[in-house]
Amino acid sequence: MSTLIILSVFSAVTMLYALWSVLALKKNVPGGLIGKKLNGLVALVILFSISYIMVPFLGQLSQETLTISMNIILLFGAIYVVATISLIKRIIQTLSD
């Protein structure tokens, strides 16, 4: 089995676990601002889960399409980081009040 396949399977399983975890966490979070932010994070985790599952098939794309696809994934990764920081900031503010 190639290294790419092993890494892809491990990454996809890890993201599916992250998806399961965030969906379980979402059940315990009330609505409001934190709930809205968490909904955004759930959507991004779903997007990343799909992306990780697609990785083994990206080699069949043209170089230009592959570059665009990877840049889109990286853009959403950056959005995920900003959303996570924002959520943590809101939680800290809520706990400080």
mmCIF file of N, CA and C in Angstrom:
data_model
loop_
_atom_site.group_PDB
_atom_site.id
_atom_site.type_symbol
_atom_site.label_atom_id
_atom_site.label_comp_id
_atom_site.label_asym_id
_atom_site.label_seq_id
_atom_site.Cartn_x
_atom_site.Cartn_y
_atom_site.Cartn_z
ATOM 1 N N MET A 1 0.867 -1.180 0.000
ATOM 2 C CA MET A 1 0.000 0.000 0.000
ATOM 3 C C MET A 1 0.908 1.235 0.000
ATOM 4 N N SER A 2 0.578 2.195 -0.839
ATOM 5 C CA SER A 2 1.434 3.370 -0.958
ATOM 6 C C SER A 2 1.292 4.293 0.248
ATOM 7 N N THR A 3 2.325 5.076 0.456
ATOM 8 C CA THR A 3 2.330 6.026 1.571
ATOM 9 C C THR A 3 1.194 7.023 1.436
ATOM 10 N N LEU A 4 0.908 7.464 0.212
ATOM 11 C CA LEU A 4 -0.177 8.425 -0.015
ATOM 12 C C LEU A 4 -1.514 7.854 0.439
ATOM 13 N N ILE A 5 -1.782 6.614 0.105
ATOM 14 C CA ILE A 5 -3.049 5.988 0.496
ATOM 15 C C ILE A 5 -3.133 5.860 2.017
ATOM 16 N N ILE A 6 -2.043 5.430 2.643
ATOM 17 C CA ILE A 6 -2.036 5.281 4.104
ATOM 18 C C ILE A 6 -2.291 6.625 4.773
ATOM 19 N N LEU A 7 -1.581 7.667 4.332
ATOM 20 C CA LEU A 7 -1.781 9.002 4.902
ATOM 21 C C LEU A 7 -3.190 9.518 4.646
ATOM 22 N N SER A 8 -3.705 9.270 3.453
ATOM 23 C CA SER A 8 -5.053 9.728 3.110
ATOM 24 C C SER A 8 -6.107 9.059 3.983
ATOM 25 N N VAL A 9 -5.986 7.759 4.173
ATOM 26 C CA VAL A 9 -6.953 7.033 5.002
ATOM 27 C C VAL A 9 -6.869 7.515 6.450
ATOM 28 N N PHE A 10 -5.654 7.640 6.978
ATOM 29 C CA PHE A 10 -5.482 8.103 8.358
ATOM 30 C C PHE A 10 -6.044 9.514 8.529
ATOM 31 N N SER A 11 -5.772 10.390 7.563
ATOM 32 C CA SER A 11 -6.277 11.768 7.628
ATOM 33 C C SER A 11 -7.796 11.808 7.555
ATOM 34 N N ALA A 12 -8.372 11.031 6.650
ATOM 35 C CA ALA A 12 -9.828 11.012 6.502
ATOM 36 C C ALA A 12 -10.499 10.470 7.764
ATOM 37 N N VAL A 13 -9.948 9.416 8.341
ATOM 38 C CA VAL A 13 -10.514 8.856 9.573
ATOM 39 C C VAL A 13 -10.419 9.876 10.704
ATOM 40 N N THR A 14 -9.305 10.574 10.788
ATOM 41 C CA THR A 14 -9.138 11.605 11.817
ATOM 42 C C THR A 14 -10.164 12.718 11.642
ATOM 43 N N MET A 15 -10.391 13.161 10.411
ATOM 44 C CA MET A 15 -11.379 14.219 10.163
ATOM 45 C C MET A 15 -12.794 13.727 10.435
ATOM 46 N N LEU A 16 -13.085 12.484 10.114
ATOM 47 C CA LEU A 16 -14.413 11.955 10.420
ATOM 48 C C LEU A 16 -14.625 11.878 11.932
ATOM 49 N N TYR A 17 -13.572 11.557 12.676
ATOM 50 C CA TYR A 17 -13.657 11.595 14.143
ATOM 51 C C TYR A 17 -13.899 13.031 14.618
ATOM 52 N N ALA A 18 -13.196 13.988 14.006
ATOM 53 C CA ALA A 18 -13.401 15.400 14.360
ATOM 54 C C ALA A 18 -14.838 15.816 14.063
ATOM 55 N N LEU A 19 -15.378 15.357 12.947
ATOM 56 C CA LEU A 19 -16.761 15.669 12.594
ATOM 57 C C LEU A 19 -17.717 15.074 13.626
ATOM 58 N N TRP A 20 -17.511 13.821 13.982
ATOM 59 C CA TRP A 20 -18.347 13.187 15.005
ATOM 60 C C TRP A 20 -18.254 13.958 16.321
ATOM 61 N N SER A 21 -17.039 14.363 16.697
ATOM 62 C CA SER A 21 -16.837 15.097 17.953
ATOM 63 C C SER A 21 -17.546 16.437 17.950
ATOM 64 N N VAL A 22 -17.427 17.185 16.861
ATOM 65 C CA VAL A 22 -18.041 18.515 16.813
ATOM 66 C C VAL A 22 -19.562 18.403 16.765
ATOM 67 N N LEU A 23 -20.093 17.372 16.124
ATOM 68 C CA LEU A 23 -21.545 17.188 16.115
ATOM 69 C C LEU A 23 -22.049 16.796 17.502
ATOM 70 N N ALA A 24 -21.280 15.978 18.225
ATOM 71 C CA ALA A 24 -21.655 15.621 19.600
ATOM 72 C C ALA A 24 -21.574 16.842 20.507
ATOM 73 N N LEU A 25 -20.565 17.665 20.311
ATOM 74 C CA LEU A 25 -20.411 18.886 21.101
ATOM 75 C C LEU A 25 -21.547 19.860 20.830
ATOM 76 N N LYS A 26 -21.958 19.946 19.576
ATOM 77 C CA LYS A 26 -23.010 20.886 19.179
ATOM 78 C C LYS A 26 -24.315 20.617 19.923
ATOM 79 N N LYS A 27 -24.588 19.364 20.238
ATOM 80 C CA LYS A 27 -25.815 19.017 20.958
ATOM 81 C C LYS A 27 -25.863 19.650 22.346
ATOM 82 N N ASN A 28 -24.691 19.930 22.919
ATOM 83 C CA ASN A 28 -24.613 20.468 24.276
ATOM 84 C C ASN A 28 -24.479 21.983 24.324
ATOM 85 N N VAL A 29 -24.443 22.626 23.172
ATOM 86 C CA VAL A 29 -24.255 24.078 23.135
ATOM 87 C C VAL A 29 -25.594 24.741 22.849
ATOM 88 N N PRO A 30 -25.993 25.665 23.721
ATOM 89 C CA PRO A 30 -27.238 26.384 23.447
ATOM 90 C C PRO A 30 -27.042 27.303 22.243
ATOM 91 N N GLY A 31 -28.120 27.878 21.784
ATOM 92 C CA GLY A 31 -28.045 28.796 20.650
ATOM 93 C C GLY A 31 -27.223 30.017 20.996
ATOM 94 N N GLY A 32 -27.602 31.128 20.476
ATOM 95 C CA GLY A 32 -26.883 32.360 20.743
ATOM 96 C C GLY A 32 -25.660 32.499 19.866
ATOM 97 N N LEU A 33 -24.813 33.415 20.243
ATOM 98 C CA LEU A 33 -23.636 33.730 19.441
ATOM 99 C C LEU A 33 -22.670 32.554 19.355
ATOM 100 N N ILE A 34 -22.440 31.879 20.461
ATOM 101 C CA ILE A 34 -21.520 30.739 20.446
ATOM 102 C C ILE A 34 -22.095 29.616 19.588
ATOM 103 N N GLY A 35 -23.400 29.389 19.673
ATOM 104 C CA GLY A 35 -24.044 28.382 18.836
ATOM 105 C C GLY A 35 -23.914 28.694 17.356
ATOM 106 N N LYS A 36 -24.061 29.974 16.999
ATOM 107 C CA LYS A 36 -23.913 30.376 15.592
ATOM 108 C C LYS A 36 -22.488 30.147 15.109
ATOM 109 N N LYS A 37 -21.515 30.517 15.937
ATOM 110 C CA LYS A 37 -20.112 30.304 15.560
ATOM 111 C C LYS A 37 -19.824 28.812 15.409
ATOM 112 N N LEU A 38 -20.389 28.017 16.296
ATOM 113 C CA LEU A 38 -20.171 26.577 16.225
ATOM 114 C C LEU A 38 -20.790 25.995 14.957
ATOM 115 N N ASN A 39 -21.923 26.533 14.521
ATOM 116 C CA ASN A 39 -22.524 26.080 13.263
ATOM 117 C C ASN A 39 -21.571 26.311 12.098
ATOM 118 N N GLY A 40 -20.894 27.453 12.105
ATOM 119 C CA GLY A 40 -19.905 27.736 11.065
ATOM 120 C C GLY A 40 -18.751 26.752 11.110
ATOM 121 N N LEU A 41 -18.308 26.423 12.315
ATOM 122 C CA LEU A 41 -17.226 25.451 12.453
ATOM 123 C C LEU A 41 -17.660 24.064 11.983
ATOM 124 N N VAL A 42 -18.905 23.692 12.278
ATOM 125 C CA VAL A 42 -19.425 22.400 11.814
ATOM 126 C C VAL A 42 -19.394 22.347 10.286
ATOM 127 N N ALA A 43 -19.829 23.420 9.650
ATOM 128 C CA ALA A 43 -19.821 23.470 8.182
ATOM 129 C C ALA A 43 -18.400 23.322 7.641
ATOM 130 N N LEU A 44 -17.443 23.979 8.272
ATOM 131 C CA LEU A 44 -16.058 23.875 7.815
ATOM 132 C C LEU A 44 -15.488 22.481 8.061
ATOM 133 N N VAL A 45 -15.833 21.851 9.162
ATOM 134 C CA VAL A 45 -15.363 20.485 9.423
ATOM 135 C C VAL A 45 -15.947 19.532 8.383
ATOM 136 N N ILE A 46 -17.201 19.732 8.006
ATOM 137 C CA ILE A 46 -17.809 18.912 6.946
ATOM 138 C C ILE A 46 -17.049 19.109 5.638
ATOM 139 N N LEU A 47 -16.750 20.366 5.301
ATOM 140 C CA LEU A 47 -15.994 20.659 4.081
ATOM 141 C C LEU A 47 -14.630 19.974 4.112
ATOM 142 N N PHE A 48 -13.932 20.063 5.241
ATOM 143 C CA PHE A 48 -12.621 19.431 5.343
ATOM 144 C C PHE A 48 -12.721 17.916 5.302
ATOM 145 N N SER A 49 -13.750 17.349 5.887
ATOM 146 C CA SER A 49 -13.932 15.895 5.833
ATOM 147 C C SER A 49 -14.078 15.439 4.389
ATOM 148 N N ILE A 50 -14.883 16.143 3.633
ATOM 149 C CA ILE A 50 -15.053 15.821 2.211
ATOM 150 C C ILE A 50 -13.737 15.989 1.468
ATOM 151 N N SER A 51 -13.017 17.063 1.776
ATOM 152 C CA SER A 51 -11.735 17.322 1.114
ATOM 153 C C SER A 51 -10.727 16.212 1.392
ATOM 154 N N TYR A 52 -10.648 15.771 2.641
ATOM 155 C CA TYR A 52 -9.705 14.705 2.977
ATOM 156 C C TYR A 52 -10.070 13.399 2.278
ATOM 157 N N ILE A 53 -11.344 13.126 2.141
ATOM 158 C CA ILE A 53 -11.771 11.916 1.439
ATOM 159 C C ILE A 53 -11.422 12.006 -0.046
ATOM 160 N N MET A 54 -11.431 13.216 -0.606
ATOM 161 C CA MET A 54 -11.147 13.417 -2.029
ATOM 162 C C MET A 54 -9.659 13.404 -2.366
ATOM 163 N N VAL A 55 -8.777 13.539 -1.391
ATOM 164 C CA VAL A 55 -7.338 13.667 -1.652
ATOM 165 C C VAL A 55 -6.787 12.581 -2.578
ATOM 166 N N PRO A 56 -7.109 11.300 -2.393
ATOM 167 C CA PRO A 56 -6.536 10.295 -3.294
ATOM 168 C C PRO A 56 -6.930 10.490 -4.760
ATOM 169 N N PHE A 57 -8.021 11.192 -5.005
ATOM 170 C CA PHE A 57 -8.502 11.369 -6.369
ATOM 171 C C PHE A 57 -7.995 12.653 -7.014
ATOM 172 N N LEU A 58 -7.346 13.519 -6.250
ATOM 173 C CA LEU A 58 -6.884 14.796 -6.786
ATOM 174 C C LEU A 58 -5.778 14.626 -7.818
ATOM 175 N N GLY A 59 -5.048 13.526 -7.763
ATOM 176 C CA GLY A 59 -3.984 13.272 -8.732
ATOM 177 C C GLY A 59 -4.493 13.111 -10.149
ATOM 178 N N GLN A 60 -5.777 12.868 -10.313
ATOM 179 C CA GLN A 60 -6.359 12.696 -11.640
ATOM 180 C C GLN A 60 -6.736 14.024 -12.284
ATOM 181 N N LEU A 61 -6.609 15.114 -11.538
ATOM 182 C CA LEU A 61 -6.962 16.436 -12.050
ATOM 183 C C LEU A 61 -5.776 17.053 -12.781
ATOM 184 N N SER A 62 -6.074 18.022 -13.640
ATOM 185 C CA SER A 62 -4.995 18.760 -14.296
ATOM 186 C C SER A 62 -4.250 19.578 -13.247
ATOM 187 N N GLN A 63 -3.042 19.996 -13.579
ATOM 188 C CA GLN A 63 -2.229 20.753 -12.624
ATOM 189 C C GLN A 63 -2.923 22.048 -12.210
ATOM 190 N N GLU A 64 -3.550 22.734 -13.150
ATOM 191 C CA GLU A 64 -4.232 23.993 -12.833
ATOM 192 C C GLU A 64 -5.420 23.756 -11.898
ATOM 193 N N THR A 65 -6.226 22.752 -12.198
ATOM 194 C CA THR A 65 -7.379 22.441 -11.354
ATOM 195 C C THR A 65 -6.927 22.001 -9.965
ATOM 196 N N LEU A 66 -5.856 21.227 -9.911
ATOM 197 C CA LEU A 66 -5.312 20.786 -8.628
ATOM 198 C C LEU A 66 -4.843 21.978 -7.800
ATOM 199 N N THR A 67 -4.138 22.909 -8.443
ATOM 200 C CA THR A 67 -3.652 24.101 -7.740
ATOM 201 C C THR A 67 -4.812 24.939 -7.224
ATOM 202 N N ILE A 68 -5.831 25.129 -8.039
ATOM 203 C CA ILE A 68 -7.008 25.895 -7.611
ATOM 204 C C ILE A 68 -7.707 25.181 -6.455
ATOM 205 N N SER A 69 -7.877 23.864 -6.570
ATOM 206 C CA SER A 69 -8.535 23.089 -5.507
ATOM 207 C C SER A 69 -7.779 23.202 -4.191
ATOM 208 N N MET A 70 -6.472 23.065 -4.245
ATOM 209 C CA MET A 70 -5.672 23.145 -3.023
ATOM 210 C C MET A 70 -5.721 24.545 -2.419
ATOM 211 N N ASN A 71 -5.721 25.575 -3.265
ATOM 212 C CA ASN A 71 -5.809 26.940 -2.748
ATOM 213 C C ASN A 71 -7.160 27.209 -2.096
ATOM 214 N N ILE A 72 -8.219 26.646 -2.647
ATOM 215 C CA ILE A 72 -9.544 26.796 -2.033
ATOM 216 C C ILE A 72 -9.568 26.104 -0.671
ATOM 217 N N ILE A 73 -9.006 24.899 -0.609
ATOM 218 C CA ILE A 73 -8.950 24.174 0.663
ATOM 219 C C ILE A 73 -8.138 24.962 1.686
ATOM 220 N N LEU A 74 -7.003 25.519 1.264
ATOM 221 C CA LEU A 74 -6.181 26.317 2.179
ATOM 222 C C LEU A 74 -6.905 27.581 2.624
ATOM 223 N N LEU A 75 -7.662 28.207 1.724
ATOM 224 C CA LEU A 75 -8.442 29.393 2.089
ATOM 225 C C LEU A 75 -9.451 29.045 3.180
ATOM 226 N N PHE A 76 -10.172 27.954 3.002
ATOM 227 C CA PHE A 76 -11.135 27.551 4.020
ATOM 228 C C PHE A 76 -10.433 27.132 5.314
ATOM 229 N N GLY A 77 -9.212 26.626 5.208
ATOM 230 C CA GLY A 77 -8.428 26.339 6.407
ATOM 231 C C GLY A 77 -8.125 27.608 7.186
ATOM 232 N N ALA A 78 -7.778 28.667 6.460
ATOM 233 C CA ALA A 78 -7.520 29.952 7.111
ATOM 234 C C ALA A 78 -8.795 30.498 7.751
ATOM 235 N N ILE A 79 -9.915 30.356 7.058
ATOM 236 C CA ILE A 79 -11.201 30.794 7.617
ATOM 237 C C ILE A 79 -11.513 29.997 8.883
ATOM 238 N N TYR A 80 -11.221 28.702 8.864
ATOM 239 C CA TYR A 80 -11.451 27.854 10.038
ATOM 240 C C TYR A 80 -10.636 28.342 11.233
ATOM 241 N N VAL A 81 -9.388 28.685 10.991
ATOM 242 C CA VAL A 81 -8.533 29.171 12.079
ATOM 243 C C VAL A 81 -9.090 30.467 12.655
ATOM 244 N N VAL A 82 -9.482 31.398 11.788
ATOM 245 C CA VAL A 82 -10.049 32.670 12.253
ATOM 246 C C VAL A 82 -11.344 32.423 13.031
ATOM 247 N N ALA A 83 -12.197 31.540 12.531
ATOM 248 C CA ALA A 83 -13.461 31.241 13.216
ATOM 249 C C ALA A 83 -13.210 30.591 14.575
ATOM 250 N N THR A 84 -12.227 29.708 14.650
ATOM 251 C CA THR A 84 -11.904 29.059 15.921
ATOM 252 C C THR A 84 -11.389 30.069 16.936
ATOM 253 N N ILE A 85 -10.509 30.952 16.496
ATOM 254 C CA ILE A 85 -9.998 31.993 17.393
ATOM 255 C C ILE A 85 -11.134 32.889 17.865
ATOM 256 N N SER A 86 -12.028 33.245 16.960
ATOM 257 C CA SER A 86 -13.174 34.084 17.317
ATOM 258 C C SER A 86 -14.068 33.380 18.330
ATOM 259 N N LEU A 87 -14.315 32.091 18.130
ATOM 260 C CA LEU A 87 -15.144 31.322 19.062
ATOM 261 C C LEU A 87 -14.492 31.260 20.443
ATOM 262 N N ILE A 88 -13.211 30.993 20.475
ATOM 263 C CA ILE A 88 -12.502 30.937 21.758
ATOM 264 C C ILE A 88 -12.549 32.295 22.448
ATOM 265 N N LYS A 89 -12.390 33.360 21.681
ATOM 266 C CA LYS A 89 -12.462 34.716 22.243
ATOM 267 C C LYS A 89 -13.835 34.965 22.861
ATOM 268 N N ARG A 90 -14.898 34.562 22.162
ATOM 269 C CA ARG A 90 -16.263 34.739 22.687
ATOM 270 C C ARG A 90 -16.482 33.928 23.959
ATOM 271 N N ILE A 91 -15.963 32.719 23.977
ATOM 272 C CA ILE A 91 -16.109 31.879 25.171
ATOM 273 C C ILE A 91 -15.391 32.516 26.356
ATOM 274 N N ILE A 92 -14.185 33.006 26.125
ATOM 275 C CA ILE A 92 -13.433 33.660 27.202
ATOM 276 C C ILE A 92 -14.173 34.894 27.696
ATOM 277 N N GLN A 93 -14.730 35.682 26.767
ATOM 278 C CA GLN A 93 -15.491 36.869 27.164
ATOM 279 C C GLN A 93 -16.714 36.481 27.988
ATOM 280 N N THR A 94 -17.402 35.421 27.568
ATOM 281 C CA THR A 94 -18.590 34.967 28.288
ATOM 282 C C THR A 94 -18.224 34.481 29.692
ATOM 283 N N LEU A 95 -17.148 33.744 29.800
ATOM 284 C CA LEU A 95 -16.723 33.238 31.106
ATOM 285 C C LEU A 95 -16.207 34.351 32.012
ATOM 286 N N SER A 96 -15.683 35.418 31.420
ATOM 287 C CA SER A 96 -15.150 36.537 32.208
ATOM 288 C C SER A 96 -16.247 37.415 32.781
ATOM 289 N N ASP A 97 -17.414 37.406 32.159
ATOM 290 C CA ASP A 97 -18.523 38.265 32.610
ATOM 291 C C ASP A 97 -19.192 37.754 33.848
#
